[in-house]
JSON list of N, CA and C in Angstrom, two decimals:
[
{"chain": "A", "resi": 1, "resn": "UNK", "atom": "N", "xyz": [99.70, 117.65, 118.70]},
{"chain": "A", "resi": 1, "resn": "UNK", "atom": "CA", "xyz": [98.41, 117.09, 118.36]},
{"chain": "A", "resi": 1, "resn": "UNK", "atom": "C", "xyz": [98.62, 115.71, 117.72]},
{"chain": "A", "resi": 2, "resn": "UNK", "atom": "N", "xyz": [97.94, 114.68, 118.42]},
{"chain": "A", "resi": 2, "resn": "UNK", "atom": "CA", "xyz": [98.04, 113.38, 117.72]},
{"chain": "A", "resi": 2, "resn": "UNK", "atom": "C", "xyz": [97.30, 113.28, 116.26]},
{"chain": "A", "resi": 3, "resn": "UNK", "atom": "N", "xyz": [98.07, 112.21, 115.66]},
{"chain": "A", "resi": 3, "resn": "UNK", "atom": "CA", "xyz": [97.17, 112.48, 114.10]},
{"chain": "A", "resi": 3, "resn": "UNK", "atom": "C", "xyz": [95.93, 111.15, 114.59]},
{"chain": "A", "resi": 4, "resn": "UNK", "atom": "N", "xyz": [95.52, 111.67, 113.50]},
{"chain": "A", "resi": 4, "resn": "UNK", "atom": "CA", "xyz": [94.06, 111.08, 113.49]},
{"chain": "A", "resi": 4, "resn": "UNK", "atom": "C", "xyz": [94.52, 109.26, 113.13]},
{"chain": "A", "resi": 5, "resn": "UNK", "atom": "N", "xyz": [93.27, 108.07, 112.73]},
{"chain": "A", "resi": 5, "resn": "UNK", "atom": "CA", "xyz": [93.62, 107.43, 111.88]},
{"chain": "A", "resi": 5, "resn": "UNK", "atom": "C", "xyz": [93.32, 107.35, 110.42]},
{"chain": "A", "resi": 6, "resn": "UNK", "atom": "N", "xyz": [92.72, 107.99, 110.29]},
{"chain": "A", "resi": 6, "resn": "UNK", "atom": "CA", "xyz": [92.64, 108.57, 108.43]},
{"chain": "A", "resi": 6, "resn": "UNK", "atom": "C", "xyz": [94.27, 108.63, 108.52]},
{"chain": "A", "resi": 7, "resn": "UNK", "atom": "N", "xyz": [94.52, 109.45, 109.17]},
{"chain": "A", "resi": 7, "resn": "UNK", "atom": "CA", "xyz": [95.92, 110.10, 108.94]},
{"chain": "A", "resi": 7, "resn": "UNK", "atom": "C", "xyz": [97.28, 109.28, 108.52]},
{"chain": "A", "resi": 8, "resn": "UNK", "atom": "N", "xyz": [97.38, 108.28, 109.88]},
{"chain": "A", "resi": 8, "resn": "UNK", "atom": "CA", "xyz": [97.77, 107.47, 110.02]},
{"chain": "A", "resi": 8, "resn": "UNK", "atom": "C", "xyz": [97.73, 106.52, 109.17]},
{"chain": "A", "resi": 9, "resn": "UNK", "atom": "N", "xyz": [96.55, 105.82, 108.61]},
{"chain": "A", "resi": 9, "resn": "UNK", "atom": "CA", "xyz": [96.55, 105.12, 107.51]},
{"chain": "A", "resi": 9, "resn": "UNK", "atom": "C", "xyz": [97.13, 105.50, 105.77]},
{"chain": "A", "resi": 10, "resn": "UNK", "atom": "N", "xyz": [97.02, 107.34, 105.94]},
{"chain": "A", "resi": 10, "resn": "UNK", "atom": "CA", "xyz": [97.74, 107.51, 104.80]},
{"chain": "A", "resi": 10, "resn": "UNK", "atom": "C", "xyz": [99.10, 107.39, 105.00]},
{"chain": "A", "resi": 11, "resn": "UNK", "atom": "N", "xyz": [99.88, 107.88, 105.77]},
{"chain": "A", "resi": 11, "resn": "UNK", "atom": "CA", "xyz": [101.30, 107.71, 105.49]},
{"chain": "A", "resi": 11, "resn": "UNK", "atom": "C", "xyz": [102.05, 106.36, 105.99]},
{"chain": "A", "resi": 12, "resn": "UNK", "atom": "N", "xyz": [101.14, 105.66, 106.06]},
{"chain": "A", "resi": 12, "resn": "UNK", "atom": "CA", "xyz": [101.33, 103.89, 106.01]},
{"chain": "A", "resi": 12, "resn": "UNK", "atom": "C", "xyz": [101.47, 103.31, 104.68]},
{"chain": "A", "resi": 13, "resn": "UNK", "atom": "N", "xyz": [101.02, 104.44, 103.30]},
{"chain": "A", "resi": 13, "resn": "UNK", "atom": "CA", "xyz": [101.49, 104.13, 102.34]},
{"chain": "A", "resi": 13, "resn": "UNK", "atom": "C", "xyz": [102.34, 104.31, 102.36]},
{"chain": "A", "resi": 14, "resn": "UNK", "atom": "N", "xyz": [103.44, 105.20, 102.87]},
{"chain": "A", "resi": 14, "resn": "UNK", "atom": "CA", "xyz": [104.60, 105.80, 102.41]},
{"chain": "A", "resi": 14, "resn": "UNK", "atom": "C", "xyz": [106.00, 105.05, 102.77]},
{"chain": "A", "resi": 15, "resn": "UNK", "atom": "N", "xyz": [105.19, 104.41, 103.55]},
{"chain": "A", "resi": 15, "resn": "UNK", "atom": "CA", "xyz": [106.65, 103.69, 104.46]},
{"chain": "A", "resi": 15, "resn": "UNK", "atom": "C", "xyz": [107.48, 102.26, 104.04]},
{"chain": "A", "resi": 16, "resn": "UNK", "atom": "N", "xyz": [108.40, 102.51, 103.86]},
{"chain": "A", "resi": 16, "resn": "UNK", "atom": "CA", "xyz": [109.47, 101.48, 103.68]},
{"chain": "A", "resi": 16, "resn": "UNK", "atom": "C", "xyz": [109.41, 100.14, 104.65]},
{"chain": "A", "resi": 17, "resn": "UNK", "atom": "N", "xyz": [110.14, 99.40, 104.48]},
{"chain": "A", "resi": 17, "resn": "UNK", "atom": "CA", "xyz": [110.36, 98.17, 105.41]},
{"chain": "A", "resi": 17, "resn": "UNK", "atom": "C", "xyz": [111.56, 98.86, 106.29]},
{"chain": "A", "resi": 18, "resn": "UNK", "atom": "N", "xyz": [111.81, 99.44, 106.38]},
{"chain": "A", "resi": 18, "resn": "UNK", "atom": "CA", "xyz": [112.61, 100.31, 107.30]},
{"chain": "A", "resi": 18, "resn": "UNK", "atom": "C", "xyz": [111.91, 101.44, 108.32]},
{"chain": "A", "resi": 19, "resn": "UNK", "atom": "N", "xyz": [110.60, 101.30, 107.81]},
{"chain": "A", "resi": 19, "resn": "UNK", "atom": "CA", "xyz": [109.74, 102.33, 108.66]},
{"chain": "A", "resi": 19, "resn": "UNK", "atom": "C", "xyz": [109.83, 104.06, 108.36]},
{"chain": "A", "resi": 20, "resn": "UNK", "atom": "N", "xyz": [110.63, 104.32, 106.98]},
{"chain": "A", "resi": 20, "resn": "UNK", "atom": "CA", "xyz": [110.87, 105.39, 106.67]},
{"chain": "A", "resi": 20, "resn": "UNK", "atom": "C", "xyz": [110.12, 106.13, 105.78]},
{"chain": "A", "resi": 21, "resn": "UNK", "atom": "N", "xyz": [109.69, 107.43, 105.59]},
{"chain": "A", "resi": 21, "resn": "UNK", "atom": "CA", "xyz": [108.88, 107.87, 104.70]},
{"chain": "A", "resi": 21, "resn": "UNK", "atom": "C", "xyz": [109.59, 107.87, 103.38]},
{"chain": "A", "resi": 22, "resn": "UNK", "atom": "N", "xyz": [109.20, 107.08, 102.29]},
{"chain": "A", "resi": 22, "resn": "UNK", "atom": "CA", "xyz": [109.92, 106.62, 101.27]},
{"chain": "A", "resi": 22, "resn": "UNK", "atom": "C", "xyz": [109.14, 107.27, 99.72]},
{"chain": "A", "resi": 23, "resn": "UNK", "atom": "N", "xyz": [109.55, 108.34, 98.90]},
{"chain": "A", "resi": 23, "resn": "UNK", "atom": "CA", "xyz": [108.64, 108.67, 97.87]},
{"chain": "A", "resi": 23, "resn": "UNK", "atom": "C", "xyz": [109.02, 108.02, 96.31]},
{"chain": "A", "resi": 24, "resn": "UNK", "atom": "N", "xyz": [108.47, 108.06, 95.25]},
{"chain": "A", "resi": 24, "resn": "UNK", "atom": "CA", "xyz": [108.50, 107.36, 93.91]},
{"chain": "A", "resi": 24, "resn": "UNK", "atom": "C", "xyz": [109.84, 108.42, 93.46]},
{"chain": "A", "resi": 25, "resn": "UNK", "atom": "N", "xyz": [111.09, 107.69, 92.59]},
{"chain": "A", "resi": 25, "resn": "UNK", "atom": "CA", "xyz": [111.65, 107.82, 92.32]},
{"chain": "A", "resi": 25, "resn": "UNK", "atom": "C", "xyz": [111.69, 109.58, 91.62]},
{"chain": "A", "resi": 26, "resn": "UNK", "atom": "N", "xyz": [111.03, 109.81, 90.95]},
{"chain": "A", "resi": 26, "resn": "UNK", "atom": "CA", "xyz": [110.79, 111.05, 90.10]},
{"chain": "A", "resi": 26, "resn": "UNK", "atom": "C", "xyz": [110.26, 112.01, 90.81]},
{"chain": "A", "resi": 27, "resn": "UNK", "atom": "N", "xyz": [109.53, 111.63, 92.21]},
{"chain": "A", "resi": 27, "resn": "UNK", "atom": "CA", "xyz": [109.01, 113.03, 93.30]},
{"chain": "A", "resi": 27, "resn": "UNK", "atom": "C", "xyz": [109.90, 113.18, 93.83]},
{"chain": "A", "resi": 28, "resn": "UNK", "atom": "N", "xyz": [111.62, 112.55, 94.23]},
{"chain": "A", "resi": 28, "resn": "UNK", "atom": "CA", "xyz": [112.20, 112.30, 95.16]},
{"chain": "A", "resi": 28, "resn": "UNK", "atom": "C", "xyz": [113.24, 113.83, 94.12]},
{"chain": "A", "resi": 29, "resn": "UNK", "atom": "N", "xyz": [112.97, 114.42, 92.95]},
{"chain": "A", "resi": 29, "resn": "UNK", "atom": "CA", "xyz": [113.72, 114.94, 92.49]},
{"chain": "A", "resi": 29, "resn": "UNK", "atom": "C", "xyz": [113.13, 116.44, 92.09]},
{"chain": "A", "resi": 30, "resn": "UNK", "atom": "N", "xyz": [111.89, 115.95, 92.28]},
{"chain": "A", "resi": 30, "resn": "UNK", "atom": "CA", "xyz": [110.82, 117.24, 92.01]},
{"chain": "A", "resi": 30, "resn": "UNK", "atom": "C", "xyz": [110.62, 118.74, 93.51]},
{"chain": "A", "resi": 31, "resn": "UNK", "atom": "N", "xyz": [110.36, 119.48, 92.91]},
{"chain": "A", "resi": 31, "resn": "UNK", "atom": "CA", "xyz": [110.84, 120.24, 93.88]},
{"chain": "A", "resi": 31, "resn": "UNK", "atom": "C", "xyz": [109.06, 120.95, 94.18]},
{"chain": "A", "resi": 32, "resn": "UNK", "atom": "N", "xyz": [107.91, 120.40, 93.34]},
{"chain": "A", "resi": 32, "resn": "UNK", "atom": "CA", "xyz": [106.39, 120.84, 94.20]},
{"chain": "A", "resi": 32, "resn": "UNK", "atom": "C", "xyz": [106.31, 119.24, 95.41]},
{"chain": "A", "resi": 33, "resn": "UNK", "atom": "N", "xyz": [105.79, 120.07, 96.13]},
{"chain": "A", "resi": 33, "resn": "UNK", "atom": "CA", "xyz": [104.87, 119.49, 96.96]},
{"chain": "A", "resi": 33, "resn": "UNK", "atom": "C", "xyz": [103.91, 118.15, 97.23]},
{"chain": "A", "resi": 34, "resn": "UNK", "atom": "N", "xyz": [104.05, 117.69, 96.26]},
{"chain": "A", "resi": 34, "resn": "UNK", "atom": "CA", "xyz": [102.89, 116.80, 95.67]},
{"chain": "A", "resi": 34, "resn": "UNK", "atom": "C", "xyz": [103.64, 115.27, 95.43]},
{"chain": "A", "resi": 35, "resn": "UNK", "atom": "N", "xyz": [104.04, 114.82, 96.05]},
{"chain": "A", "resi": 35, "resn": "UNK", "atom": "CA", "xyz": [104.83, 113.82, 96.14]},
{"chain": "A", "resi": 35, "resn": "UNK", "atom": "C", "xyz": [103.99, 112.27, 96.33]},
{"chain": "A", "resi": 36, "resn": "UNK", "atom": "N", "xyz": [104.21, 111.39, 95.31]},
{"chain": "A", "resi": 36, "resn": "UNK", "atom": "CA", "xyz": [103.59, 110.05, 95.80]},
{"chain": "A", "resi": 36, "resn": "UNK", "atom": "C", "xyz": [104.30, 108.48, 96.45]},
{"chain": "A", "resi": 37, "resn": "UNK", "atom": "N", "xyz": [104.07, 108.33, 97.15]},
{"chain": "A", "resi": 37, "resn": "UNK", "atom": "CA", "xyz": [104.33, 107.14, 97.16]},
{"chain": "A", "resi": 37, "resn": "UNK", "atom": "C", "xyz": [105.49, 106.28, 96.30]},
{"chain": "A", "resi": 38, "resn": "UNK", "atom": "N", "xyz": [106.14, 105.76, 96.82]},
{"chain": "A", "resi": 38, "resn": "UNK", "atom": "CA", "xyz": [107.21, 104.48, 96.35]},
{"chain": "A", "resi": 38, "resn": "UNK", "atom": "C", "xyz": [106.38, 103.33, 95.70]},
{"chain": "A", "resi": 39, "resn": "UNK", "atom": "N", "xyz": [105.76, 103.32, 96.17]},
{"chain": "A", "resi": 39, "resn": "UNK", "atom": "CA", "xyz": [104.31, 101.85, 95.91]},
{"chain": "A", "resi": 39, "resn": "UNK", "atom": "C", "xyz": [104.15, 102.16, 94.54]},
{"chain": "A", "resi": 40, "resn": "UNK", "atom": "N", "xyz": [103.65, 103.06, 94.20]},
{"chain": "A", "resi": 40, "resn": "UNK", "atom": "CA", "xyz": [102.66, 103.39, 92.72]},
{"chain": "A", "resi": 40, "resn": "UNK", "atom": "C", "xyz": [103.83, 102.80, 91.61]},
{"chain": "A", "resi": 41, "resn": "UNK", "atom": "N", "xyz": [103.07, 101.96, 90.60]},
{"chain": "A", "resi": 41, "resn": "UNK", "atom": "CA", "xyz": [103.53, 101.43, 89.44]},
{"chain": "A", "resi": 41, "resn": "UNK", "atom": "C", "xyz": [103.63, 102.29, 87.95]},
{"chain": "A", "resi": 42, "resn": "UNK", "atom": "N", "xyz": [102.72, 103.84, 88.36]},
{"chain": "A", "resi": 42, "resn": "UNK", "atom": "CA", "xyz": [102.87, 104.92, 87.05]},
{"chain": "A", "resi": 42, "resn": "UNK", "atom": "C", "xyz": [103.32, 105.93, 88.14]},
{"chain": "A", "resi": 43, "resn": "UNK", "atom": "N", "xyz": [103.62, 106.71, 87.46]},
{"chain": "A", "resi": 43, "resn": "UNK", "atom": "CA", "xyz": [103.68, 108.61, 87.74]},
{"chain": "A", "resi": 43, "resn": "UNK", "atom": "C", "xyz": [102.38, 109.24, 87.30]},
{"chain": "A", "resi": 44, "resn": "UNK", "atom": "N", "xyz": [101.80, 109.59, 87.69]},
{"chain": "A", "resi": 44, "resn": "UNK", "atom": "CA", "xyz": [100.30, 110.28, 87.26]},
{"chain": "A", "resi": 44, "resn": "UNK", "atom": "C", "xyz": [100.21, 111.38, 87.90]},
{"chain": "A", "resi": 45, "resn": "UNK", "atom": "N", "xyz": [100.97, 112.83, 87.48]},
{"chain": "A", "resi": 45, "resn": "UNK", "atom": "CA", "xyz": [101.30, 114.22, 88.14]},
{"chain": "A", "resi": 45, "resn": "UNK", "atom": "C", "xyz": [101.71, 115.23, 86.79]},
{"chain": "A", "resi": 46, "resn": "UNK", "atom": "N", "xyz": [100.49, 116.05, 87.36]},
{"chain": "A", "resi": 46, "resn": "UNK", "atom": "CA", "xyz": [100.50, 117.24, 86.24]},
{"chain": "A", "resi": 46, "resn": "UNK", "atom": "C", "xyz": [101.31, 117.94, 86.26]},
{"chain": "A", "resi": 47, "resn": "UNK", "atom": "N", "xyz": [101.92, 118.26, 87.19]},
{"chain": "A", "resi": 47, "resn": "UNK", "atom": "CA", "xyz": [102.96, 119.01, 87.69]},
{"chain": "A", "resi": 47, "resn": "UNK", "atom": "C", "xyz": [104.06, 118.50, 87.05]},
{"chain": "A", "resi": 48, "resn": "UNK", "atom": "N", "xyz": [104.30, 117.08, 87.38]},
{"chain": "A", "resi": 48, "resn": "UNK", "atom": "CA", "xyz": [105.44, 116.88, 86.84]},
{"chain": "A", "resi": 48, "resn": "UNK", "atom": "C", "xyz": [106.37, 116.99, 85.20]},
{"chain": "A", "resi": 49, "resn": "UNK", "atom": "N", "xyz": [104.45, 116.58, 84.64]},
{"chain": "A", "resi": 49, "resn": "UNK", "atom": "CA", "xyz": [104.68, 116.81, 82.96]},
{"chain": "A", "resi": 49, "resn": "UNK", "atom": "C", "xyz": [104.84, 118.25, 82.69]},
{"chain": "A", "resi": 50, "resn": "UNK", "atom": "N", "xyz": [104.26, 118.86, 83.02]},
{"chain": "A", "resi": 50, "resn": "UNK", "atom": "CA", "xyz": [104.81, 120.63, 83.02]},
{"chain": "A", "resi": 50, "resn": "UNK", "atom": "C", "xyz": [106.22, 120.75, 83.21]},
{"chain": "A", "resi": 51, "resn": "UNK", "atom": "N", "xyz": [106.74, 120.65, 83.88]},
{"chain": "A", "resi": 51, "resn": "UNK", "atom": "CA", "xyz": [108.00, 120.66, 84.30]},
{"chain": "A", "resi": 51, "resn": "UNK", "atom": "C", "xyz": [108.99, 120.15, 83.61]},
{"chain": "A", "resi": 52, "resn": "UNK", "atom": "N", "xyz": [108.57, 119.23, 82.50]},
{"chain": "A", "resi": 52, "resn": "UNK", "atom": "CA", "xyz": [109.67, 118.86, 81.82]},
{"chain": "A", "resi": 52, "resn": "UNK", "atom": "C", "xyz": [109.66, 119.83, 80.55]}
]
């Protein structure tokens, strides 16, 4: 099934100059689901503060 372009436009955040799906340093270690972006300048994840 082709993705949509909603779709498409979201994981156009995700991508590197390498074209790779690239996540923020601290999701890249986290083990929920909920992963953001390389782009973002905070961490803003409930999950994550639980976890520590």
């Amino acid at each position: 099934m082709p993705m949509t372009d909603k779709e498409k436009r979201y994981w156009a955040y995700f991508l590197n100059a390498n074209g790779k799906i690239e996540y923020y340093e601290q999701c890249k270690k986290c083990v929920h689901g909920c992963k953001q972006s390389f782009r973002i300048t905070g961490l803003r994840c409930r999950k994550y503060k639980q976890a520590e």
